[in-house]
Tab-separated table of C-alpha atoms in Angstrom:
chain	number	residue	atom	x	y	z
X	242	MET	CA	-0.113	0.240	0.010
X	243	VAL	CA	3.018	2.519	0.970
X	244	ALA	CA	3.907	2.090	-2.817
X	245	MET	CA	0.772	3.197	-4.090
X	246	GLN	CA	0.523	6.304	-2.746
X	247	PRO	CA	2.525	8.594	-4.644
X	248	LEU	CA	0.074	6.961	-7.310
X	249	LEU	CA	-2.907	8.061	-5.872
X	250	ARG	CA	-1.269	11.540	-4.514
X	251	TYR	CA	-0.469	11.955	-8.617
X	252	LEU	CA	-3.955	11.004	-9.149
X	253	ASN	CA	-6.331	12.935	-6.863
X	254	GLN	CA	-3.692	16.174	-8.280
X	255	VAL	CA	-5.417	15.163	-12.070
X	256	ALA	CA	-8.413	14.890	-10.253
X	257	ALA	CA	-8.336	18.124	-8.383
X	258	ARG	CA	-7.514	19.697	-12.359
X	259	TRP	CA	-9.855	18.040	-13.902
X	260	GLN	CA	-12.018	19.668	-11.619
X	261	VAL	CA	-11.294	22.688	-11.865
X	262	LEU	CA	-11.100	23.225	-15.834
X	263	LEU	CA	-14.851	21.659	-15.800
X	264	ASP	CA	-16.047	24.267	-12.837
X	265	LEU	CA	-14.723	26.799	-15.172
X	266	ALA	CA	-16.431	25.464	-18.195
X	267	ARG	CA	-19.721	25.116	-16.618
X	268	ASN	CA	-19.294	28.818	-14.785
X	269	ARG	CA	-23.129	29.511	-14.515
X	270	TYR	CA	-22.822	33.153	-14.097
X	271	ARG	CA	-24.845	35.047	-17.132
X	272	PRO	CA	-24.585	38.622	-16.444
X	273	GLU	CA	-27.025	39.307	-19.537
X	274	LEU	CA	-29.612	38.252	-17.005
X	275	HIS	CA	-28.959	40.152	-14.190
X	276	TYR	CA	-28.382	43.510	-15.628
X	277	MET	CA	-29.006	44.431	-19.727
X	278	ARG	CA	-32.995	44.728	-19.215
X	279	GLY	CA	-34.137	46.221	-22.066
X	280	PRO	CA	-35.011	49.895	-22.141
X	281	GLY	CA	-37.218	51.040	-19.100
X	282	PRO	CA	-40.232	52.996	-18.543
X	283	LYS	CA	-38.466	56.573	-19.091
X	284	TRP	CA	-37.337	55.482	-22.587
X	285	HIS	CA	-40.408	53.637	-24.145
X	286	ALA	CA	-42.505	57.653	-22.618
X	287	LYS	CA	-39.608	59.024	-24.833
X	288	HIS	CA	-39.431	57.261	-28.004
X	289	HIS	CA	-42.812	56.216	-27.914
X	290	GLY	CA	-44.619	59.284	-26.926
X	291	GLY	CA	-45.709	57.518	-23.787
X	292	ALA	CA	-47.278	54.168	-23.657
X	293	ILE	CA	-45.376	51.132	-23.957
């Protein structure tokens, strides 16, 4: 079992690096869903004569 410890340590490092890459690839934060919501009521009032 002692002879397998370096191999297990290496495999753990590889798995940790893969986990980081997968987390970066599936980053679910999409800022356009949070702050890019389109023109507001003042813009509509100015450009469409009042009502939406």
